């Protein structure tokens, strides 16, 4: 199921048709801040994207698990917290497709192993010009357009720069500050191809295809910047 790594990224996105939606609009005005920004550096990260097979011939393909610990960047905390912002970078070369240990830990739909040749082929297609086009833009940039909500759960409108274009998606965030020195952020969401202006990849008149929705889970740990 080499071509079935499709949607995954988003940010990081899909083995589908090229984006067809218009460019993202200009940034919205942030919430007014009452104080200076407090900088936090991302020191640990975990990103996991789960892509599912679909169609009457789905048994011929694989569900794919794409993982990376390569997400880095800075979070600027302000008061109120909705006035905060962030800028994160993801090197596409850090993406791992169907790591055996990660699949075993995920279990369920991902319990079955994927042959090495299929993993390698899927990753080549993922990073190639028809999907993420890593040669043209090797780093995906994610930045906060606006943030709303609180005090612990927020919604960030995230601007995703990928393949030389930008898209906006709404991401629910859970924020936890521990001992004044650690900041933990968790985002878990389900997206559809249409959210990113994509069309799911299909073969055999749709008998084998990428399921329209896919899942993303991201965890970050940040420390106060020096």
Coordinates of N, CA and C in Angstrom, one line a residue:
X1 N 0.8 -1.2 0.0 CA 0.0 0.0 0.0 C 0.9 1.2 0.0
X2 N 1.8 1.3 -0.9 CA 2.8 2.3 -0.9 C 2.2 3.7 -1.0
X3 N 1.2 3.8 -1.9 CA 0.6 5.1 -2.1 C -0.4 5.5 -1.0
X4 N -0.6 4.6 0.0 CA -1.6 4.8 0.9 C -1.1 5.6 2.2
X5 N 0.0 6.2 2.1 CA 0.5 7.0 3.2 C -0.1 8.4 2.9
X6 N -1.0 8.4 2.0 CA -1.5 9.7 1.6 C -1.7 10.7 2.6
X7 N -2.9 10.8 3.2 CA -3.3 12.0 3.8 C -2.4 12.5 4.9
X8 N -1.7 11.7 5.5 CA -1.2 11.8 6.8 C -0.8 13.1 7.3
X9 N 0.0 13.8 6.7 CA 0.6 14.9 7.3 C -0.1 16.1 7.5
X10 N -0.5 16.6 7.1 CA -1.0 17.9 7.2 C 0.0 18.8 6.7
X11 N -0.3 18.6 7.7 CA 0.8 19.4 7.9 C 1.7 18.5 7.5
X12 N 1.6 17.9 6.6 CA 2.1 16.9 6.8 C 1.5 15.9 6.2
X13 N 1.0 15.9 4.8 CA -0.3 15.6 4.4 C -0.6 14.3 3.7
X14 N -0.6 14.2 2.4 CA -1.3 13.1 1.9 C -0.8 12.6 0.6
X15 N -1.2 11.3 0.3 CA -0.9 10.7 -1.0 C -2.1 10.9 -1.8
X16 N -2.6 12.1 -1.9 CA -3.8 12.3 -2.6 C -3.5 13.3 -3.7
X17 N -4.5 13.9 -4.3 CA -4.3 14.9 -5.4 C -3.7 16.1 -4.7
X18 N -3.0 17.0 -5.5 CA -2.4 18.2 -5.0 C -3.5 19.1 -4.4
X19 N -3.1 20.0 -3.4 CA -4.1 20.9 -2.8 C -4.8 21.7 -3.9
X20 N -6.1 21.8 -3.6 CA -7.0 22.6 -4.5 C -7.6 23.8 -3.9
X21 N -7.5 23.9 -2.5 CA -8.1 25.0 -1.9 C -7.3 26.3 -2.0
X22 N -7.8 27.5 -1.9 CA -7.1 28.7 -2.0 C -6.1 28.9 -0.9
X23 N -5.1 29.8 -1.1 CA -4.1 30.1 0.0 C -4.8 30.5 1.3
X24 N -4.2 30.3 2.4 CA -4.7 30.7 3.7 C -4.8 32.2 3.7
X25 N -5.8 32.8 4.4 CA -6.0 34.2 4.5 C -4.9 34.8 5.4
X26 N -4.8 36.1 5.4 CA -3.8 36.8 6.3 C -4.1 36.5 7.8
X27 N -3.1 36.6 8.6 CA -3.3 36.3 10.0 C -4.3 37.2 10.7
X28 N -5.1 36.6 11.6 CA -6.1 37.4 12.3 C -5.4 38.2 13.5
X29 N -6.0 39.2 14.0 CA -5.4 40.0 15.1 C -5.4 39.1 16.3
X30 N -4.3 39.0 17.0 CA -4.2 38.2 18.3 C -4.9 38.9 19.4
X31 N -5.2 38.1 20.4 CA -5.8 38.6 21.6 C -4.9 39.6 22.3
X32 N -5.4 40.8 22.8 CA -4.6 41.8 23.4 C -3.8 41.2 24.6
X33 N -2.5 41.5 24.7 CA -1.7 41.0 25.8 C -1.5 42.1 26.9
X34 N -1.4 41.6 28.1 CA -1.2 42.5 29.2 C 0.2 42.5 29.7
X35 N 1.1 41.7 29.1 CA 2.5 41.6 29.6 C 3.4 41.1 28.5
X36 N 4.7 41.0 28.8 CA 5.7 40.6 27.8 C 5.6 39.0 27.6
X37 N 6.1 38.6 26.5 CA 6.1 37.1 26.2 C 7.2 36.4 27.1
X38 N 6.8 35.2 27.5 CA 7.7 34.4 28.2 C 8.1 33.2 27.3
X39 N 9.4 33.1 26.9 CA 9.7 32.1 25.9 C 10.0 30.7 26.5
X40 N 9.5 29.7 25.8 CA 9.7 28.3 26.2 C 10.2 27.6 25.0
X41 N 11.3 26.8 25.1 CA 11.8 26.0 24.0 C 11.3 24.6 24.0
X42 N 10.9 24.0 22.9 CA 10.4 22.6 22.8 C 11.7 21.7 23.0
X43 N 11.7 20.9 24.0 CA 12.9 20.0 24.2 C 12.6 18.5 23.9
X44 N 11.3 18.2 23.9 CA 10.9 16.8 23.5 C 9.6 16.9 22.7
X45 N 9.4 16.0 21.7 CA 8.2 16.0 21.0 C 7.9 14.6 20.5
X46 N 6.6 14.3 20.2 CA 6.2 13.1 19.6 C 5.0 13.4 18.8
X47 N 5.1 13.0 17.5 CA 4.0 13.2 16.5 C 3.7 11.9 15.9
X48 N 2.4 11.6 15.9 CA 2.0 10.3 15.3 C 0.7 10.6 14.4
X49 N 0.8 10.0 13.2 CA -0.3 10.2 12.3 C -0.8 8.8 11.9
X50 N -2.1 8.5 12.0 CA -2.6 7.2 11.6 C -3.5 7.3 10.4
X51 N -3.1 6.6 9.4 CA -3.8 6.6 8.1 C -4.4 5.3 7.8
X52 N -5.7 5.2 7.3 CA -6.4 4.0 7.2 C -6.7 3.6 5.8
X53 N -6.7 2.3 5.5 CA -7.1 1.8 4.2 C -8.6 1.7 4.1
X54 N -9.2 1.6 2.9 CA -10.6 1.6 2.8 C -11.0 1.0 1.4
X55 N -12.3 0.6 1.3 CA -12.7 0.1 0.0 C -12.9 -1.4 0.1
X56 N -13.6 -2.0 -0.9 CA -13.9 -3.4 -0.9 C -12.6 -4.3 -1.0
X57 N -11.5 -3.7 -1.5 CA -10.2 -4.4 -1.7 C -9.2 -3.9 -0.6
X58 N -9.7 -3.4 0.5 CA -8.8 -2.8 1.5 C -7.9 -3.8 2.1
X59 N -8.2 -5.1 2.0 CA -7.3 -6.1 2.6 C -6.0 -6.3 1.8
X60 N -6.0 -5.7 0.6 CA -4.7 -5.7 -0.2 C -3.7 -4.6 0.3
X61 N -4.2 -3.7 1.1 CA -3.3 -2.6 1.5 C -3.0 -2.7 3.0
X62 N -2.4 -1.6 3.5 CA -2.0 -1.5 4.9 C -2.6 -0.2 5.5
X63 N -2.9 -0.2 6.8 CA -3.0 1.0 7.5 C -1.6 1.5 7.8
X64 N -1.3 2.8 7.8 CA 0.0 3.3 8.0 C 0.1 4.1 9.2
X65 N 1.3 4.0 9.9 CA 1.6 4.8 11.1 C 2.8 5.6 10.8
X66 N 2.7 6.9 10.8 CA 3.8 7.8 10.5 C 4.2 8.5 11.8
X67 N 5.5 8.4 12.2 CA 5.9 9.0 13.5 C 7.1 9.8 13.3
X68 N 7.4 10.7 14.3 CA 8.6 11.5 14.3 C 8.8 12.1 15.7
X69 N 10.0 12.3 16.1 CA 10.3 13.0 17.3 C 11.1 14.3 17.0
X70 N 10.9 14.7 15.7 CA 11.7 15.8 15.2 C 11.1 17.2 15.3
X71 N 10.0 17.3 15.9 CA 9.3 18.6 16.0 C 10.0 19.5 17.0
X72 N 10.4 20.7 16.6 CA 11.1 21.7 17.5 C 10.5 23.0 17.3
X73 N 10.9 24.0 18.2 CA 10.4 25.3 18.1 C 10.3 26.0 19.4
X74 N 9.5 27.1 19.4 CA 9.4 28.0 20.6 C 7.9 28.3 20.8
X75 N 7.6 28.4 22.1 CA 6.2 28.8 22.5 C 6.4 30.1 23.3
X76 N 5.7 31.1 22.9 CA 5.7 32.4 23.7 C 4.4 32.5 24.5
X77 N 4.6 32.4 25.8 CA 3.4 32.5 26.7 C 3.2 33.9 27.1
X78 N 1.9 34.3 27.1 CA 1.6 35.7 27.5 C 0.3 35.6 28.4
X79 N 0.0 36.7 29.0 CA -1.2 36.8 29.8 C -2.1 37.8 29.0
X80 N -3.4 37.4 28.7 CA -4.0 36.1 29.0 C -3.3 35.1 28.1
X81 N -3.5 33.8 28.5 CA -2.9 32.7 27.7 C -3.3 32.7 26.2
X82 N -4.6 33.2 26.0 CA -5.1 33.2 24.6 C -4.3 34.2 23.7
X83 N -3.4 35.0 24.4 CA -2.6 36.0 23.6 C -1.2 35.3 23.3
X84 N -1.0 34.1 23.7 CA 0.2 33.4 23.4 C 0.4 33.0 22.0
X85 N 1.5 32.5 21.6 CA 1.8 32.1 20.2 C 2.8 31.0 20.2
X86 N 3.1 30.5 19.0 CA 4.1 29.5 18.9 C 4.5 29.4 17.4
X87 N 5.7 28.9 17.2 CA 6.2 28.6 15.9 C 7.0 27.3 16.0
X88 N 6.6 26.3 15.2 CA 7.2 25.0 15.3 C 7.7 24.6 13.9
X89 N 8.8 23.8 13.9 CA 9.3 23.3 12.6 C 9.4 21.8 12.6
X90 N 9.1 21.2 11.5 CA 9.2 19.7 11.4 C 10.0 19.4 10.1
X91 N 11.2 18.9 10.3 CA 12.0 18.4 9.2 C 11.4 17.2 8.6
X92 N 11.0 17.2 7.3 CA 10.4 16.1 6.7 C 11.3 14.8 6.7
X93 N 12.6 15.0 6.7 CA 13.5 13.9 6.7 C 13.4 13.1 8.0
X94 N 12.8 13.6 9.0 CA 12.7 12.9 10.3 C 11.5 11.9 10.3
X95 N 10.7 12.0 9.3 CA 9.5 11.1 9.3 C 9.8 9.6 9.2
X96 N 9.2 8.8 10.0 CA 9.4 7.4 10.0 C 8.1 6.7 9.6
X97 N 8.1 5.8 8.7 CA 6.9 5.1 8.2 C 6.9 3.7 8.8
X98 N 5.8 3.4 9.5 CA 5.5 2.0 10.0 C 6.7 1.4 10.8
X99 N 7.3 2.2 11.7 CA 8.3 1.7 12.6 C 7.7 0.5 13.4
X100 N 8.4 -0.6 13.4 CA 7.9 -1.9 14.0 C 7.5 -1.7 15.5
X101 N 8.4 -1.0 16.2 CA 8.1 -0.8 17.7 C 6.9 0.1 17.9
X102 N 6.8 1.1 17.1 CA 5.6 2.0 17.2 C 4.3 1.3 16.8
X103 N 4.4 0.5 15.8 CA 3.1 -0.3 15.4 C 2.8 -1.3 16.5
X104 N 3.7 -1.9 17.1 CA 3.4 -2.9 18.2 C 2.8 -2.2 19.4
X105 N 3.3 -1.0 19.7 CA 2.8 -0.2 20.8 C 1.4 0.3 20.5
X106 N 1.1 0.7 19.3 CA -0.2 1.1 18.9 C -1.2 0.0 18.9
X107 N -0.8 -1.2 18.4 CA -1.7 -2.4 18.4 C -2.9 -2.1 17.6
X108 N -4.0 -2.9 17.8 CA -5.2 -2.7 17.1 C -5.1 -2.8 15.6
X109 N -5.5 -1.7 14.9 CA -5.4 -1.6 13.5 C -4.0 -1.6 12.9
X110 N -3.0 -1.4 13.8 CA -1.6 -1.3 13.3 C -0.8 -2.5 13.9
X111 N -1.4 -3.5 14.5 CA -0.6 -4.6 15.1 C 0.2 -5.4 14.0
X112 N -0.3 -5.5 12.8 CA 0.4 -6.3 11.8 C 1.6 -5.5 11.3
X113 N 2.7 -6.3 11.1 CA 3.9 -5.7 10.6 C 3.8 -5.4 9.1
X114 N 4.6 -4.5 8.7 CA 4.7 -4.1 7.3 C 6.1 -4.4 6.7
X115 N 6.2 -5.2 5.6 CA 7.5 -5.5 5.0 C 8.4 -4.3 4.8
X116 N 9.7 -4.5 4.9 CA 10.6 -3.4 4.8 C 10.5 -2.7 3.4
X117 N 10.3 -3.5 2.4 CA 10.2 -2.9 1.0 C 9.0 -2.0 0.9
X118 N 7.9 -2.4 1.6 CA 6.7 -1.6 1.5 C 6.9 -0.3 2.3
X119 N 7.6 -0.4 3.5 CA 7.9 0.8 4.3 C 8.7 1.8 3.5
X120 N 9.8 1.2 2.9 CA 10.7 2.1 2.1 C 10.0 2.8 1.0
X121 N 9.2 2.0 0.2 CA 8.5 2.5 -0.9 C 7.5 3.6 -0.5
X122 N 6.8 3.4 0.6 CA 5.8 4.3 1.1 C 6.5 5.6 1.5
X123 N 7.7 5.5 2.2 CA 8.4 6.7 2.6 C 8.9 7.5 1.4
X124 N 9.4 6.8 0.4 CA 9.8 7.5 -0.9 C 8.7 8.3 -1.5
X125 N 7.5 7.6 -1.6 CA 6.4 8.3 -2.2 C 5.9 9.5 -1.3
X126 N 6.0 9.3 0.0 CA 5.6 10.4 0.9 C 6.4 11.6 0.7
X127 N 7.7 11.5 0.6 CA 8.6 12.6 0.5 C 8.8 13.1 -0.9
X128 N 8.2 12.4 -1.8 CA 8.4 12.8 -3.3 C 7.6 14.0 -3.7
X129 N 7.8 14.3 -4.9 CA 7.2 15.5 -5.5 C 5.7 15.5 -5.6
X130 N 5.1 14.3 -5.6 CA 3.6 14.2 -5.8 C 2.9 14.3 -4.4
X131 N 3.7 14.2 -3.3 CA 3.0 14.3 -2.0 C 3.6 15.5 -1.2
X132 N 4.6 15.3 -0.4 CA 5.2 16.4 0.5 C 6.2 17.2 -0.2
X133 N 6.8 16.7 -1.3 CA 7.8 17.5 -2.1 C 8.9 18.0 -1.2
X134 N 9.5 17.1 -0.4 CA 10.5 17.5 0.5 C 11.7 18.2 -0.1
X135 N 12.0 17.9 -1.4 CA 13.1 18.5 -2.1 C 13.0 20.0 -2.2
X136 N 11.7 20.4 -2.4 CA 11.4 21.8 -2.6 C 11.3 22.6 -1.3
X137 N 10.6 22.0 -0.3 CA 10.5 22.6 1.0 C 10.7 21.5 2.1
X138 N 11.9 21.3 2.6 CA 12.2 20.2 3.4 C 11.7 20.3 4.9
X139 N 11.2 21.5 5.3 CA 10.8 21.7 6.6 C 9.4 22.3 6.6
X140 N 8.4 21.6 7.3 CA 7.1 22.1 7.5 C 7.1 23.1 8.7
X141 N 6.5 24.3 8.5 CA 6.4 25.3 9.5 C 4.9 25.4 10.0
X142 N 4.7 25.3 11.3 CA 3.4 25.5 11.9 C 3.5 26.7 12.9
X143 N 2.5 27.6 12.7 CA 2.5 28.8 13.6 C 1.1 29.1 14.0
X144 N 1.0 29.7 15.2 CA -0.4 30.0 15.7 C -0.9 31.3 15.1
X145 N -2.0 31.2 14.4 CA -2.6 32.4 13.9 C -3.4 33.1 15.0
X146 N -4.2 32.3 15.7 CA -5.0 32.8 16.9 C -5.1 31.7 17.8
X147 N -5.4 32.0 19.1 CA -5.6 31.0 20.1 C -6.8 31.5 21.0
X148 N -7.7 30.6 21.3 CA -8.9 31.0 22.0 C -9.2 29.9 23.1
X149 N -10.0 30.3 24.1 CA -10.4 29.3 25.1 C -9.6 29.5 26.4
X150 N -9.5 28.4 27.2 CA -8.8 28.4 28.4 C -9.7 28.1 29.6
X151 N -9.2 27.8 30.8 CA -7.8 28.1 31.2 C -6.8 26.9 30.9
X152 N -7.4 25.7 30.6 CA -6.5 24.5 30.4 C -6.7 24.0 29.0
X153 N -7.8 24.2 28.4 CA -8.1 23.7 27.0 C -8.3 24.8 26.1
X154 N -7.6 24.8 25.0 CA -7.6 25.9 24.0 C -7.9 25.4 22.6
X155 N -8.2 26.3 21.7 CA -8.3 26.0 20.3 C -7.3 26.9 19.6
X156 N -6.3 26.4 18.9 CA -5.4 27.2 18.1 C -5.7 27.1 16.6
X157 N -5.8 28.2 16.0 CA -5.9 28.2 14.5 C -4.5 28.2 14.0
X158 N -4.1 27.0 13.4 CA -2.7 26.8 13.1 C -2.5 27.0 11.6
X159 N -1.5 27.8 11.3 CA -1.1 28.0 9.9 C 0.0 27.0 9.5
X160 N -0.3 26.2 8.5 CA 0.6 25.1 8.1 C 1.3 25.5 6.8
X161 N 2.6 25.7 6.8 CA 3.3 26.0 5.5 C 3.9 24.7 5.0
X162 N 3.5 24.3 3.9 CA 3.9 23.0 3.3 C 3.8 23.0 1.8
X163 N 4.8 22.5 1.1 CA 4.8 22.5 -0.4 C 4.8 23.9 -1.0
X164 N 5.3 24.9 -0.2 CA 5.3 26.2 -0.7 C 4.0 26.9 -0.6
X165 N 3.0 26.3 0.1 CA 1.7 26.9 0.2 C 1.3 26.9 1.7
X166 N 0.2 27.5 2.1 CA -0.3 27.6 3.4 C -1.7 27.2 3.6
X167 N -2.1 26.5 4.7 CA -3.4 26.1 5.0 C -3.7 26.4 6.5
X168 N -4.9 26.6 6.8 CA -5.3 26.9 8.2 C -6.2 25.7 8.7
X169 N -5.8 25.2 9.9 CA -6.6 24.2 10.6 C -6.8 24.6 12.0
X170 N -8.0 24.2 12.6 CA -8.2 24.4 14.0 C -7.8 23.2 14.8
X171 N -6.9 23.4 15.8 CA -6.4 22.3 16.6 C -6.7 22.5 18.1
X172 N -7.4 21.5 18.7 CA -7.6 21.6 20.2 C -6.4 21.3 20.9
X173 N -6.1 22.1 21.9 CA -4.8 21.9 22.7 C -5.2 21.8 24.2
X174 N -4.4 20.9 24.9 CA -4.5 20.8 26.3 C -3.1 21.3 26.8
X175 N -3.1 22.2 27.8 CA -1.9 22.9 28.3 C -1.8 22.6 29.8
X176 N -0.6 22.2 30.2 CA -0.3 21.9 31.6 C 1.0 22.5 32.0
X177 N 1.1 23.3 32.9 CA 2.3 23.9 33.5 C 2.6 23.2 34.8
X178 N 3.8 22.6 34.8 CA 4.2 21.8 36.0 C 5.4 22.4 36.7
X179 N 5.4 22.6 37.9 CA 6.5 23.1 38.8 C 7.2 24.3 38.3
X180 N 6.5 25.1 37.4 CA 7.0 26.3 36.9 C 8.1 26.2 35.9
X181 N 8.5 25.0 35.6 CA 9.7 24.8 34.8 C 9.4 24.0 33.5
X182 N 8.3 23.3 33.6 CA 7.9 22.4 32.4 C 6.6 22.8 31.9
X183 N 6.4 22.8 30.6 CA 5.2 23.1 29.9 C 4.8 21.9 29.0
X184 N 3.7 21.2 29.3 CA 3.3 20.1 28.5 C 2.1 20.5 27.6
X185 N 2.1 20.1 26.4 CA 1.1 20.4 25.4 C 0.7 19.1 24.7
X186 N -0.6 18.9 24.6 CA -1.1 17.7 23.9 C -2.2 18.2 22.9
X187 N -2.1 17.7 21.7 CA -3.1 17.9 20.7 C -3.5 16.6 20.0
X188 N -4.8 16.3 19.9 CA -5.3 15.1 19.3 C -6.5 15.5 18.5
X189 N -6.5 15.2 17.2 CA -7.6 15.5 16.3 C -7.8 14.6 15.2
X190 N -8.9 14.7 14.5 CA -9.2 13.9 13.3 C -9.5 14.9 12.2
X191 N -8.9 14.7 11.1 CA -9.0 15.6 9.9 C -9.6 14.8 8.7
X192 N -10.1 15.5 7.8 CA -10.6 14.9 6.5 C -9.8 15.6 5.4
X193 N -9.7 14.9 4.3 CA -8.9 15.4 3.2 C -9.4 16.8 2.8
X194 N -10.8 17.0 2.8 CA -11.3 18.3 2.4 C -10.8 19.4 3.3
X195 N -10.5 19.1 4.5 CA -10.0 20.2 5.4 C -8.7 20.8 4.9
X196 N -8.0 20.0 4.1 CA -6.7 20.5 3.5 C -6.8 20.7 2.0
X197 N -8.0 20.7 1.5 CA -8.1 20.8 0.0 C -7.5 19.7 -0.8
X198 N -7.6 18.5 -0.2 CA -7.1 17.3 -0.9 C -8.2 16.3 -1.3
X199 N -7.9 15.4 -2.2 CA -8.8 14.4 -2.7 C -8.2 13.1 -2.4
X200 N -8.9 12.2 -1.7 CA -8.3 10.9 -1.3 C -7.9 10.1 -2.5
X201 N -6.7 9.4 -2.4 CA -6.2 8.6 -3.5 C -7.0 7.3 -3.6
X202 N -7.4 6.9 -4.9 CA -8.1 5.7 -5.1 C -7.6 5.0 -6.3
X203 N -7.8 3.6 -6.3 CA -7.4 2.8 -7.5 C -8.6 1.8 -7.7
X204 N -8.6 1.2 -8.8 CA -9.6 0.2 -9.2 C -11.0 0.8 -8.9
X205 N -11.3 2.0 -9.4 CA -12.6 2.6 -9.3 C -13.1 2.7 -7.9
X206 N -12.1 3.0 -7.0 CA -12.4 3.1 -5.6 C -12.5 1.9 -4.7
X207 N -12.2 0.7 -5.3 CA -12.2 -0.5 -4.6 C -11.1 -0.5 -3.6
X208 N -10.0 0.2 -3.8 CA -8.9 0.3 -2.9 C -8.5 1.8 -2.8
X209 N -8.6 2.3 -1.6 CA -8.5 3.8 -1.4 C -8.0 4.1 0.0
X210 N -7.6 5.4 0.1 CA -7.3 5.9 1.4 C -8.6 6.4 2.1
X211 N -8.9 6.0 3.3 CA -10.1 6.5 4.0 C -10.0 8.0 4.1
X212 N -11.2 8.6 4.0 CA -11.2 10.1 3.9 C -10.7 10.7 5.2
X213 N -10.9 10.2 6.3 CA -10.4 10.8 7.6 C -9.1 10.1 8.1
X214 N -8.3 10.9 8.8 CA -7.1 10.4 9.4 C -6.9 11.1 10.7
X215 N -6.1 10.5 11.6 CA -5.9 10.9 13.0 C -4.5 11.4 13.2
X216 N -4.4 12.4 14.0 CA -3.1 13.0 14.4 C -3.0 13.2 15.9
X217 N -1.9 12.8 16.5 CA -1.7 13.0 17.9 C -0.3 13.6 18.1
X218 N -0.2 14.7 18.9 CA 1.1 15.4 19.1 C 1.2 15.7 20.5
X219 N 2.4 15.5 21.1 CA 2.8 15.8 22.5 C 4.1 16.6 22.5
X220 N 4.1 17.7 23.2 CA 5.3 18.5 23.3 C 5.6 18.7 24.8
X221 N 6.9 18.8 25.1 CA 7.4 19.2 26.4 C 8.3 20.4 26.1
X222 N 8.1 21.5 26.8 CA 8.9 22.7 26.6 C 9.5 23.1 28.0
X223 N 10.7 23.8 27.9 CA 11.3 24.3 29.1 C 11.6 25.8 28.9
X224 N 11.7 26.5 30.0 CA 12.0 28.0 29.9 C 13.2 28.2 29.0
X225 N 13.1 29.1 28.1 CA 14.3 29.5 27.3 C 15.3 30.2 28.2
X226 N 16.6 29.9 27.9 CA 17.7 30.6 28.7 C 17.5 32.1 28.6

